[in-house]
Every structure is written in C-alpha cells, then in structure tokens.
PDB file of C-alpha atoms and ligand atoms in Angstrom:
ATOM      1  CA  MET A   1     210.601 184.790 -87.836  1.00 86.00           C
ATOM      2  CA  GLY A   2     209.552 188.605 -88.250  1.00 91.00           C
ATOM      3  CA  PHE A   3     206.136 190.298 -88.062  1.00 96.00           C
ATOM      4  CA  LEU A   4     206.379 190.578 -91.980  1.00 97.00           C
ATOM      5  CA  GLU A   5     208.536 187.824 -93.695  1.00 97.00           C
ATOM      6  CA  LEU A   6     208.798 187.827 -97.676  1.00 96.00           C
ATOM      7  CA  GLU A   7     210.715 184.145 -98.502  1.00 96.00           C
ATOM      8  CA  HIS A   8     211.631 184.034-102.220  1.00 95.00           C
ATOM      9  CA  ILE A   9     208.859 186.193-103.762  1.00 95.00           C
ATOM     10  CA  HIS A  10     208.999 185.789-107.463  1.00 94.00           C
ATOM     11  CA  HIS A  11     206.450 187.247-110.150  1.00 95.00           C
ATOM     12  CA  SER A  12     205.593 187.047-113.396  1.00 94.00           C
ATOM     13  CA  TYR A  13     202.704 188.464-115.390  1.00 94.00           C
ATOM     14  CA  TYR A  14     201.808 186.035-117.959  1.00 93.00           C
ATOM     15  CA  SER A  15     199.798 186.905-121.572  1.00 90.00           C
ATOM     16  CA  SER A  16     198.422 184.392-124.350  1.00 89.00           C
ATOM     17  CA  THR A  17     202.139 185.188-126.020  1.00 91.00           C
ATOM     18  CA  GLN A  18     204.607 185.861-123.428  1.00 91.00           C
ATOM     19  CA  ALA A  19     205.801 185.965-119.772  1.00 90.00           C
ATOM     20  CA  LYS A  20     206.818 189.366-117.802  1.00 90.00           C
ATOM     21  CA  GLU A  21     209.018 188.570-115.140  1.00 91.00           C
ATOM     22  CA  VAL A  22     208.360 191.537-112.514  1.00 91.00           C
ATOM     23  CA  LEU A  23     209.825 190.411-109.332  1.00 92.00           C
ATOM     24  CA  ARG A  24     212.960 188.329-108.910  1.00 91.00           C
ATOM     25  CA  ASP A  25     213.662 186.409-105.234  1.00 91.00           C
ATOM     26  CA  ILE A  26     212.411 189.227-103.287  1.00 92.00           C
ATOM     27  CA  ASN A  27     213.427 188.081 -99.347  1.00 93.00           C
ATOM     28  CA  LEU A  28     212.801 190.481 -96.661  1.00 93.00           C
ATOM     29  CA  THR A  29     211.897 190.216 -93.215  1.00 95.00           C
ATOM     30  CA  ILE A  30     210.211 193.188 -91.041  1.00 95.00           C
ATOM     31  CA  GLN A  31     210.007 193.424 -87.207  1.00 95.00           C
ATOM     32  CA  GLU A  32     206.868 194.695 -85.468  1.00 96.00           C
ATOM     33  CA  GLY A  33     206.599 198.422 -85.352  1.00 95.00           C
ATOM     34  CA  GLU A  34     209.336 199.019 -87.688  1.00 95.00           C
ATOM     35  CA  PHE A  35     209.114 201.486 -90.551  1.00 96.00           C
ATOM     36  CA  VAL A  36     210.687 200.783 -94.100  1.00 95.00           C
ATOM     37  CA  SER A  37     210.503 202.278 -97.302  1.00 95.00           C
ATOM     38  CA  PHE A  38     210.760 200.867-101.191  1.00 94.00           C
ATOM     39  CA  ILE A  39     211.950 203.378-103.576  1.00 91.00           C
ATOM     40  CA  GLY A  40     212.510 202.760-107.386  1.00 86.00           C
ATOM     41  CA  PRO A  41     211.154 203.814-110.640  1.00 83.00           C
ATOM     42  CA  SER A  42     208.227 203.692-111.952  1.00 84.00           C
ATOM     43  CA  GLY A  43     207.144 200.267-113.182  1.00 85.00           C
ATOM     44  CA  CYS A  44     209.724 198.542-111.203  1.00 86.00           C
ATOM     45  CA  GLY A  45     207.469 196.329-109.412  1.00 89.00           C
ATOM     46  CA  LYS A  46     206.381 198.337-106.249  1.00 90.00           C
ATOM     47  CA  THR A  47     202.636 197.800-106.547  1.00 89.00           C
ATOM     48  CA  THR A  48     202.939 194.105-107.593  1.00 92.00           C
ATOM     49  CA  LEU A  49     204.555 193.435-104.389  1.00 93.00           C
ATOM     50  CA  LEU A  50     202.217 195.565-102.210  1.00 93.00           C
ATOM     51  CA  SER A  51     199.436 193.420-103.926  1.00 93.00           C
ATOM     52  CA  ILE A  52     201.095 190.475-102.981  1.00 95.00           C
ATOM     53  CA  ILE A  53     201.900 191.290 -99.197  1.00 94.00           C
ATOM     54  CA  ALA A  54     198.232 192.476 -99.324  1.00 92.00           C
ATOM     55  CA  GLY A  55     197.089 189.037-100.347  1.00 92.00           C
ATOM     56  CA  LEU A  56     195.091 190.369-103.554  1.00 92.00           C
ATOM     57  CA  PHE A  57     196.908 187.741-105.754  1.00 93.00           C
ATOM     58  CA  PRO A  58     199.459 185.130-105.296  1.00 94.00           C
ATOM     59  CA  SER A  59     203.050 185.542-106.232  1.00 96.00           C
ATOM     60  CA  THR A  60     204.238 182.949-108.711  1.00 96.00           C
ATOM     61  CA  GLU A  61     206.630 181.517-106.126  1.00 97.00           C
ATOM     62  CA  GLY A  62     207.257 182.392-102.928  1.00 97.00           C
ATOM     63  CA  LYS A  63     205.721 182.839 -99.426  1.00 97.00           C
ATOM     64  CA  VAL A  64     204.329 185.708 -97.496  1.00 97.00           C
ATOM     65  CA  PHE A  65     203.813 185.704 -93.687  1.00 97.00           C
ATOM     66  CA  ILE A  66     202.195 188.220 -91.394  1.00 96.00           C
ATOM     67  CA  ASP A  67     202.550 187.759 -87.643  1.00 95.00           C
ATOM     68  CA  LYS A  68     203.403 183.928 -88.331  1.00 94.00           C
ATOM     69  CA  GLU A  69     200.339 183.408 -90.689  1.00 95.00           C
ATOM     70  CA  GLU A  70     200.725 182.539 -94.288  1.00 96.00           C
ATOM     71  CA  ILE A  71     199.022 185.215 -96.567  1.00 94.00           C
ATOM     72  CA  SER A  72     196.875 184.159 -99.513  1.00 90.00           C
ATOM     73  CA  PRO A  73     194.160 185.613-101.607  1.00 89.00           C
ATOM     74  CA  HIS A  74     192.144 183.017 -99.020  1.00 90.00           C
ATOM     75  CA  ASN A  75     193.917 184.001 -96.205  1.00 88.00           C
ATOM     76  CA  GLN A  76     194.278 187.883 -96.088  1.00 87.00           C
ATOM     77  CA  SER A  77     195.447 189.803 -93.128  1.00 88.00           C
ATOM     78  CA  LEU A  78     194.257 193.421 -92.198  1.00 89.00           C
ATOM     79  CA  ILE A  79     195.945 195.762 -94.047  1.00 92.00           C
ATOM     80  CA  GLY A  80     195.353 199.443 -93.971  1.00 91.00           C
ATOM     81  CA  TYR A  81     196.144 201.717 -96.808  1.00 91.00           C
ATOM     82  CA  MET A  82     196.975 205.184 -97.364  1.00 92.00           C
ATOM     83  CA  LEU A  83     197.240 206.390-101.127  1.00 91.00           C
ATOM     84  CA  GLN A  84     198.014 209.572-103.028  1.00 89.00           C
ATOM     85  CA  GLN A  85     194.272 210.350-102.783  1.00 91.00           C
ATOM     86  CA  ASP A  86     192.240 210.524 -99.570  1.00 92.00           C
ATOM     87  CA  TYR A  87     189.150 208.725-100.947  1.00 93.00           C
ATOM     88  CA  LEU A  88     187.007 210.322 -98.261  1.00 96.00           C
ATOM     89  CA  PHE A  89     183.041 210.353 -98.893  1.00 96.00           C
ATOM     90  CA  PRO A  90     182.223 213.836 -99.527  1.00 96.00           C
ATOM     91  CA  TRP A  91     178.819 213.391 -98.270  1.00 97.00           C
ATOM     92  CA  LYS A  92     179.810 212.079 -94.968  1.00 97.00           C
ATOM     93  CA  THR A  93     181.183 213.892 -91.865  1.00 97.00           C
ATOM     94  CA  ILE A  94     184.609 213.368 -90.810  1.00 97.00           C
ATOM     95  CA  GLU A  95     183.658 211.292 -87.852  1.00 96.00           C
ATOM     96  CA  GLU A  96     181.379 209.088 -89.811  1.00 95.00           C
ATOM     97  CA  ASN A  97     184.704 208.627 -92.611  1.00 96.00           C
ATOM     98  CA  VAL A  98     186.828 207.791 -89.923  1.00 96.00           C
ATOM     99  CA  THR A  99     184.515 204.843 -88.302  1.00 94.00           C
ATOM    100  CA  ILE A 100     183.506 203.698 -91.953  1.00 92.00           C
ATOM    101  CA  GLY A 101     185.419 200.556 -91.725  1.00 89.00           C
ATOM    102  CA  LEU A 102     184.719 200.036 -88.000  1.00 88.00           C
ATOM    103  CA  LYS A 103     180.990 199.877 -89.039  1.00 87.00           C
ATOM    104  CA  ILE A 104     181.731 196.956 -91.506  1.00 84.00           C
ATOM    105  CA  ILE A 105     183.425 195.156 -88.929  1.00 82.00           C
ATOM    106  CA  GLU A 106     181.868 195.485 -85.680  1.00 78.00           C
ATOM    107  CA  ARG A 107     178.216 196.907 -84.699  1.00 72.00           C
ATOM    108  CA  ASN A 108     178.901 198.520 -81.098  1.00 75.00           C
ATOM    109  CA  LYS A 109     178.240 202.176 -82.386  1.00 79.00           C
ATOM    110  CA  LYS A 110     179.108 203.608 -78.857  1.00 82.00           C
ATOM    111  CA  SER A 111     182.999 202.429 -79.205  1.00 87.00           C
ATOM    112  CA  HIS A 112     183.238 204.015 -82.471  1.00 92.00           C
ATOM    113  CA  LYS A 113     182.573 207.564 -81.390  1.00 91.00           C
ATOM    114  CA  VAL A 114     185.245 206.945 -78.794  1.00 91.00           C
ATOM    115  CA  THR A 115     187.739 205.616 -81.494  1.00 92.00           C
ATOM    116  CA  ALA A 116     186.861 208.667 -83.401  1.00 94.00           C
ATOM    117  CA  ASN A 117     187.399 210.987 -80.983  1.00 94.00           C
ATOM    118  CA  ALA A 118     190.554 209.538 -79.602  1.00 94.00           C
ATOM    119  CA  LEU A 119     191.955 209.385 -83.166  1.00 95.00           C
ATOM    120  CA  LEU A 120     191.105 212.788 -84.414  1.00 96.00           C
ATOM    121  CA  GLN A 121     192.782 214.021 -80.843  1.00 95.00           C
ATOM    122  CA  GLU A 122     195.980 211.945 -82.135  1.00 93.00           C
ATOM    123  CA  ILE A 123     196.373 213.511 -85.641  1.00 94.00           C
ATOM    124  CA  GLY A 124     195.718 217.132 -83.860  1.00 94.00           C
ATOM    125  CA  LEU A 125     192.103 217.695 -85.435  1.00 96.00           C
ATOM    126  CA  PRO A 126     190.097 217.205 -82.168  1.00 96.00           C
ATOM    127  CA  HIS A 127     187.165 219.476 -83.505  1.00 96.00           C
ATOM    128  CA  VAL A 128     186.606 218.621 -87.044  1.00 97.00           C
ATOM    129  CA  GLY A 129     184.281 215.640 -86.290  1.00 96.00           C
ATOM    130  CA  SER A 130     181.177 217.078 -87.451  1.00 97.00           C
ATOM    131  CA  TYR A 131     182.741 219.011 -90.502  1.00 98.00           C
ATOM    132  CA  TYR A 132     182.487 217.548 -94.143  1.00 98.00           C
ATOM    133  CA  PRO A 133     185.731 216.630 -96.194  1.00 97.00           C
ATOM    134  CA  ARG A 134     185.366 219.783 -98.393  1.00 97.00           C
ATOM    135  CA  GLU A 135     185.898 222.231 -95.546  1.00 97.00           C
ATOM    136  CA  LEU A 136     189.453 220.769 -94.835  1.00 97.00           C
ATOM    137  CA  SER A 137     192.652 221.495 -96.675  1.00 94.00           C
ATOM    138  CA  GLY A 138     194.151 218.498 -98.238  1.00 93.00           C
ATOM    139  CA  GLY A 139     196.862 218.183 -95.740  1.00 93.00           C
ATOM    140  CA  MET A 140     193.675 217.543 -93.121  1.00 95.00           C
ATOM    141  CA  ARG A 141     192.091 215.190 -95.037  1.00 95.00           C
ATOM    142  CA  GLN A 142     194.947 212.911 -95.274  1.00 94.00           C
ATOM    143  CA  ARG A 143     195.434 213.221 -91.553  1.00 94.00           C
ATOM    144  CA  VAL A 144     191.893 211.986 -91.595  1.00 96.00           C
ATOM    145  CA  ALA A 145     192.630 209.432 -94.140  1.00 95.00           C
ATOM    146  CA  LEU A 146     195.333 208.166 -91.805  1.00 95.00           C
ATOM    147  CA  ALA A 147     193.083 208.172 -88.824  1.00 95.00           C
ATOM    148  CA  ARG A 148     190.382 205.999 -90.898  1.00 95.00           C
ATOM    149  CA  THR A 149     193.164 203.712 -91.541  1.00 94.00           C
ATOM    150  CA  LEU A 150     194.509 203.139 -87.837  1.00 94.00           C
ATOM    151  CA  ALA A 151     190.777 202.819 -86.604  1.00 93.00           C
ATOM    152  CA  VAL A 152     190.397 199.460 -87.637  1.00 92.00           C
ATOM    153  CA  ASN A 153     193.448 198.320 -85.995  1.00 92.00           C
ATOM    154  CA  PRO A 154     194.912 197.055 -89.119  1.00 94.00           C
ATOM    155  CA  LYS A 155     198.420 194.745 -88.768  1.00 94.00           C
ATOM    156  CA  ILE A 156     200.230 196.532 -91.409  1.00 96.00           C
ATOM    157  CA  LEU A 157     199.905 199.805 -93.261  1.00 96.00           C
ATOM    158  CA  LEU A 158     200.950 199.702 -96.906  1.00 95.00           C
ATOM    159  CA  LEU A 159     201.624 203.913 -97.984  1.00 95.00           C
ATOM    160  CA  ASP A 160     201.474 204.448-101.284  1.00 93.00           C
ATOM    161  CA  GLU A 161     202.942 207.954-102.123  1.00 92.00           C
ATOM    162  CA  PRO A 162     200.680 209.618 -99.764  1.00 93.00           C
ATOM    163  CA  PHE A 163     202.307 212.708 -99.471  1.00 92.00           C
ATOM    164  CA  SER A 164     202.677 213.599-103.522  1.00 89.00           C
ATOM    165  CA  ALA A 165     199.649 215.633-103.867  1.00 89.00           C
ATOM    166  CA  LEU A 166     200.760 217.726-101.241  1.00 90.00           C
ATOM    167  CA  ASP A 167     202.742 221.203-100.725  1.00 91.00           C
ATOM    168  CA  TYR A 168     205.826 220.930 -99.544  1.00 92.00           C
ATOM    169  CA  GLN A 169     204.917 222.334 -95.914  1.00 92.00           C
ATOM    170  CA  SER A 170     202.173 220.400 -95.708  1.00 91.00           C
ATOM    171  CA  LYS A 171     204.016 217.024 -96.639  1.00 92.00           C
ATOM    172  CA  LEU A 172     206.903 217.709 -93.991  1.00 93.00           C
ATOM    173  CA  LYS A 173     203.929 218.134 -91.468  1.00 91.00           C
ATOM    174  CA  LEU A 174     202.174 215.035 -92.470  1.00 92.00           C
ATOM    175  CA  GLU A 175     205.354 212.903 -92.686  1.00 94.00           C
ATOM    176  CA  ASP A 176     205.980 213.909 -88.958  1.00 93.00           C
ATOM    177  CA  LEU A 177     202.783 212.972 -87.865  1.00 93.00           C
ATOM    178  CA  VAL A 178     202.731 210.093 -89.741  1.00 95.00           C
ATOM    179  CA  VAL A 179     205.839 208.751 -87.974  1.00 95.00           C
ATOM    180  CA  GLU A 180     205.014 209.898 -84.625  1.00 94.00           C
ATOM    181  CA  THR A 181     201.491 208.337 -84.761  1.00 93.00           C
ATOM    182  CA  LEU A 182     202.475 204.737 -86.285  1.00 94.00           C
ATOM    183  CA  LYS A 183     205.202 204.793 -83.328  1.00 93.00           C
ATOM    184  CA  ALA A 184     202.549 205.511 -80.850  1.00 92.00           C
ATOM    185  CA  TYR A 185     200.415 202.750 -81.834  1.00 92.00           C
ATOM    186  CA  HIS A 186     203.455 200.698 -82.396  1.00 94.00           C
ATOM    187  CA  LYS A 187     202.235 199.977 -86.294  1.00 96.00           C
ATOM    188  CA  THR A 188     204.595 198.124 -88.835  1.00 97.00           C
ATOM    189  CA  ALA A 189     204.427 200.234 -91.640  1.00 97.00           C
ATOM    190  CA  ILE A 190     205.877 200.177 -95.573  1.00 97.00           C
ATOM    191  CA  LEU A 191     206.088 203.501 -97.426  1.00 96.00           C
ATOM    192  CA  VAL A 192     206.299 203.487-101.581  1.00 94.00           C
ATOM    193  CA  THR A 193     207.741 206.679-102.769  1.00 92.00           C
ATOM    194  CA  HIS A 194     209.701 208.203-105.206  1.00 87.00           C
ATOM    195  CA  ASP A 195     211.427 210.902-102.849  1.00 89.00           C
ATOM    196  CA  ILE A 196     214.793 209.413-101.269  1.00 87.00           C
ATOM    197  CA  GLY A 197     214.712 212.466 -98.749  1.00 89.00           C
ATOM    198  CA  GLU A 198     210.922 211.536 -97.732  1.00 91.00           C
ATOM    199  CA  ALA A 199     212.223 207.812 -97.469  1.00 92.00           C
ATOM    200  CA  ILE A 200     215.287 208.582 -95.541  1.00 90.00           C
ATOM    201  CA  ALA A 201     213.736 210.892 -93.157  1.00 91.00           C
ATOM    202  CA  MET A 202     210.659 208.212 -92.349  1.00 93.00           C
ATOM    203  CA  SER A 203     211.926 205.041 -92.396  1.00 93.00           C
ATOM    204  CA  GLU A 204     214.566 202.836 -90.275  1.00 91.00           C
ATOM    205  CA  ARG A 205     215.630 201.102 -93.543  1.00 92.00           C
ATOM    206  CA  VAL A 206     215.121 202.298 -97.367  1.00 92.00           C
ATOM    207  CA  PHE A 207     215.118 199.583-100.092  1.00 91.00           C
ATOM    208  CA  LEU A 208     215.869 200.372-103.298  1.00 89.00           C
ATOM    209  CA  PHE A 209     214.049 198.045-106.261  1.00 85.00           C
ATOM    210  CA  SER A 210     216.168 197.632-109.258  1.00 79.00           C
ATOM    211  CA  ALA A 211     214.055 197.282-112.572  1.00 71.00           C
ATOM    212  CA  ASN A 212     214.317 194.553-115.081  1.00 70.00           C
ATOM    213  CA  PRO A 213     213.104 192.448-113.306  1.00 68.00           C
ATOM    214  CA  GLY A 214     212.838 193.950-109.813  1.00 68.00           C
ATOM    215  CA  THR A 215     215.156 192.927-106.939  1.00 76.00           C
ATOM    216  CA  LEU A 216     215.631 194.235-103.344  1.00 76.00           C
ATOM    217  CA  HIS A 217     218.762 196.019-102.202  1.00 75.00           C
ATOM    218  CA  ARG A 218     219.010 197.774 -98.975  1.00 71.00           C
ATOM    219  CA  VAL A 219     220.559 200.985 -99.331  1.00 68.00           C
ATOM    220  CA  PHE A 220     219.727 202.835 -95.887  1.00 70.00           C
ATOM    221  CA  GLU A 221     219.588 201.930 -92.593  1.00 73.00           C
ATOM    222  CA  ILE A 222     219.881 204.108 -89.646  1.00 70.00           C
ATOM    223  CA  PRO A 223     221.620 202.120 -86.683  1.00 65.00           C
ATOM    224  CA  THR A 224     219.379 201.018 -84.023  1.00 62.00           C
ATOM    225  CA  GLU A 225     221.291 203.177 -81.195  1.00 63.00           C
ATOM    226  CA  LEU A 226     219.742 206.093 -82.967  1.00 63.00           C
ATOM    227  CA  GLN A 227     216.181 205.313 -83.574  1.00 60.00           C
TER     228      GLN A 227
HETATM  229  P1  ADP B   1     205.381 199.949-110.099  1.00 75.71           P
HETATM  230  O1  ADP B   1     204.340 200.076-108.887  1.00 75.71           O
HETATM  231  O2  ADP B   1     206.493 200.036-109.332  1.00 75.71           O
HETATM  232  O3  ADP B   1     205.299 201.186-110.815  1.00 75.71           O
HETATM  233  P2  ADP B   1     203.976 197.761-111.062  1.00 75.71           P
HETATM  234  O4  ADP B   1     204.098 196.732-109.993  1.00 75.71           O
HETATM  235  O5  ADP B   1     202.775 198.456-111.062  1.00 75.71           O
HETATM  236  O6  ADP B   1     205.254 198.753-110.811  1.00 75.71           O
HETATM  237  O7  ADP B   1     204.407 197.305-112.289  1.00 75.71           O
HETATM  238  C1  ADP B   1     205.360 196.198-112.581  1.00 75.71           C
HETATM  239  C2  ADP B   1     205.794 195.831-114.262  1.00 75.71           C
HETATM  240  O8  ADP B   1     204.530 195.083-114.050  1.00 75.71           O
HETATM  241  C3  ADP B   1     205.362 197.097-115.173  1.00 75.71           C
HETATM  242  O9  ADP B   1     206.192 196.716-116.259  1.00 75.71           O
HETATM  243  C4  ADP B   1     203.861 196.903-115.495  1.00 75.71           C
HETATM  244  O10 ADP B   1     203.594 197.255-116.759  1.00 75.71           O
HETATM  245  C5  ADP B   1     203.530 195.301-115.271  1.00 75.71           C
HETATM  246  N1  ADP B   1     202.205 194.944-114.782  1.00 75.71           N
HETATM  247  C6  ADP B   1     201.326 195.455-113.865  1.00 75.71           C
HETATM  248  N2  ADP B   1     200.412 195.102-113.700  1.00 75.71           N
HETATM  249  C7  ADP B   1     200.262 194.180-114.746  1.00 75.71           C
HETATM  250  C8  ADP B   1     199.381 193.223-114.953  1.00 75.71           C
HETATM  251  N3  ADP B   1     198.135 193.162-114.615  1.00 75.71           N
HETATM  252  N4  ADP B   1     199.497 192.563-116.265  1.00 75.71           N
HETATM  253  C9  ADP B   1     200.469 192.619-116.957  1.00 75.71           C
HETATM  254  N5  ADP B   1     201.456 193.263-116.371  1.00 75.71           N
HETATM  255  C10 ADP B   1     201.672 194.198-115.501  1.00 75.71           C
HETATM  256  P1  ADP B   2     217.716 223.274 -96.586  1.00 75.71           P
HETATM  257  O1  ADP B   2     218.807 223.259 -97.416  1.00 75.71           O
HETATM  258  O2  ADP B   2     216.842 224.324 -97.640  1.00 75.71           O
HETATM  259  O3  ADP B   2     217.723 223.802 -95.406  1.00 75.71           O
HETATM  260  P2  ADP B   2     216.981 220.520 -96.114  1.00 75.71           P
HETATM  261  O4  ADP B   2     218.076 220.777 -95.091  1.00 75.71           O
HETATM  262  O5  ADP B   2     215.611 220.638 -94.694  1.00 75.71           O
HETATM  263  O6  ADP B   2     216.841 221.796 -97.090  1.00 75.71           O
HETATM  264  O7  ADP B   2     216.582 219.572 -96.858  1.00 75.71           O
HETATM  265  C1  ADP B   2     217.180 219.515 -98.130  1.00 75.71           C
HETATM  266  C2  ADP B   2     216.596 218.683 -99.096  1.00 75.71           C
HETATM  267  O8  ADP B   2     216.250 217.079 -98.561  1.00 75.71           O
HETATM  268  C3  ADP B   2     215.242 219.399 -99.291  1.00 75.71           C
HETATM  269  O9  ADP B   2     215.168 219.883-100.490  1.00 75.71           O
HETATM  270  C4  ADP B   2     214.264 217.857 -99.406  1.00 75.71           C
HETATM  271  O10 ADP B   2     214.382 217.860-101.028  1.00 75.71           O
HETATM  272  C5  ADP B   2     214.951 217.099 -98.654  1.00 75.71           C
HETATM  273  N1  ADP B   2     214.520 216.583 -97.308  1.00 75.71           N
HETATM  274  C6  ADP B   2     214.663 216.775 -96.270  1.00 75.71           C
HETATM  275  N2  ADP B   2     213.924 216.393 -95.455  1.00 75.71           N
HETATM  276  C7  ADP B   2     212.659 216.096 -95.897  1.00 75.71           C
HETATM  277  C8  ADP B   2     211.543 215.261 -95.544  1.00 75.71           C
HETATM  278  N3  ADP B   2     211.474 215.395 -94.210  1.00 75.71           N
HETATM  279  N4  ADP B   2     211.154 214.708 -96.478  1.00 75.71           N
HETATM  280  C9  ADP B   2     211.426 215.043 -97.805  1.00 75.71           C
HETATM  281  N5  ADP B   2     212.628 215.539 -98.475  1.00 75.71           N
HETATM  282  C10 ADP B   2     213.330 216.125 -97.435  1.00 75.71           C
END
C-alpha cells in the first residue's frame, strides 16, 4: 500500500432537482516523499478531490488511506495547505505566524522558537522573525507560508495554485525552494496548477483531469533513475 491511496473514488454533488457527477473512479497510489501534480481546466474537480483527501467531506463512493489509516470527516489526517494567498496574520510577526499552528497543537513554547528559527533558515529568511508581513515581498511571504505549513509536520501538503499570484522570477525561485525543502523534509505533496511547465518542472508525476466527469490520466513521469 502506498502512503496515499485513493481507491475507486466517485463523487457527485446532489441538489433537490439533480445530481452532478464530478469524479468518476479515481485510483491513485502516491509513495511517501513523492511530489505529484494535478492539472486540468477549471471546474474539472481538482478542489473536490483535494477536499476528499483532506477528509473535509466524504466521497460518494470509494476510500482514501493516508499512512494506512482510512480518512473520513471523523478521522482526518494532519494536512498542510499552501494556497494562492499567504493568509499571514498582518498584526503578528513572522515568527508568530510560523508557529501559529504549533500553538494550537502543543504548548511547549521553547521548542516553538527553535522550530521557527530552523524553518526560517531553511527557506532562506533567517533574519525576518521579528518583521511583520507587510515588510516582506509577495514571494517572501509565500516562503513564510511554506514554513508555517511545515511547522506542524503535516503528513501531506496540498499546494493549490500557490505561485499564481507571483511574478515570473519569484515564481521560479519559489518553485525551486518548495521542491528542495519538501525533499529535505521528505514530505509527500500534491500540486494543483493550470501551468504544465510548472507541473513538469516540479513533479515526479503529472496527472491530467479530464472534465465531464473528471477522471485522472497520467501524462508525465520522470523515470526513477533521473529523480
Ligand atoms: P476545480 O477545482 O477543478 O475548479 P471543483 O472541484 O471546484 O473544480 O468543482 C468541480 C465541479 O463541481 C464544478 O462544476 C463545480 O461547479 C461543482 N461543484 C463544486 N462544489 C460544489 C458544491 N458544493 N455543490 C454543487 N456543485 C459543486
Ligand atoms: P526560454 O526559452 O526563454 O529560455 P525556458 O526554456 O526557461 O525559456 O522555458 C520555456 C517555457 O517553459 C517558459 O516560458 C515557461 O512557460 C515554461 N517553464 C520553464 N521552466 C518552468 C518552470 N520551472 N515553471 C514553470 N514554467 C516553466
């Protein structure tokens, strides 16, 4: 069994008058530490599938396993998110933003500082701990968002278009940083993007969603010997 296992996932949204089928028989195995991408047009079901993986709601049919545990709204795994916006709290310092999730799950504050410093070092921003978000560029803030996500040691990272608000140079830099950092921490990640160049540059495998209703097709795989 892989680290993330999707077995025969089907999903339909129901309203009083009709059912809309969004996902049809999605099967996927992702190994621990692997980086894969999902690409596909808007409305093809990417967010629906990420939400099912996160256990936000159950799929109509099928099973999700993360690290051998079956995921459901009653048994969610620790998931890290990176989204298009950084959602840093403007009135908190960078260090406070990085440790915000840690404060919720454990109270030993000494270790929080150590974790924050190590992560800020890892993302190449060792000196910004006492700064406020408005003092950093968009690319720097997304790096802080990555650090905040890693601070809670999630099992899987779901990256939903995290580069789309950045200029091209910042985007390329952040892509490299994300790949290197996730490798260093041996994290499993799924990137959702519209950009095939970004997907191929970053991932070991790329899956294309077809719409009406969504099914997954593997379109690209780096041979293992090149990874
Ligand atoms: P993507 O993330 O690829 O843009 P989504 O998963 O958001 O796609 O949506 C897939 C389809 O399901 C779309 O047609 C969308 O309109 C529909 N959909 C999404 N959420 C709901 C919902 N809560 N109720 C009904 N239909 C929905
Ligand atoms: P050039 O032909 O200007 O040297 P590249 O060979 O670097 O450009 O890339 C060609 C195209 O491939 C770029 O315009 C870009 O759209 C895409 N591309 C290359 N690398 C990446 C990447 N890391 N992320 C996203 N897109 C990329």
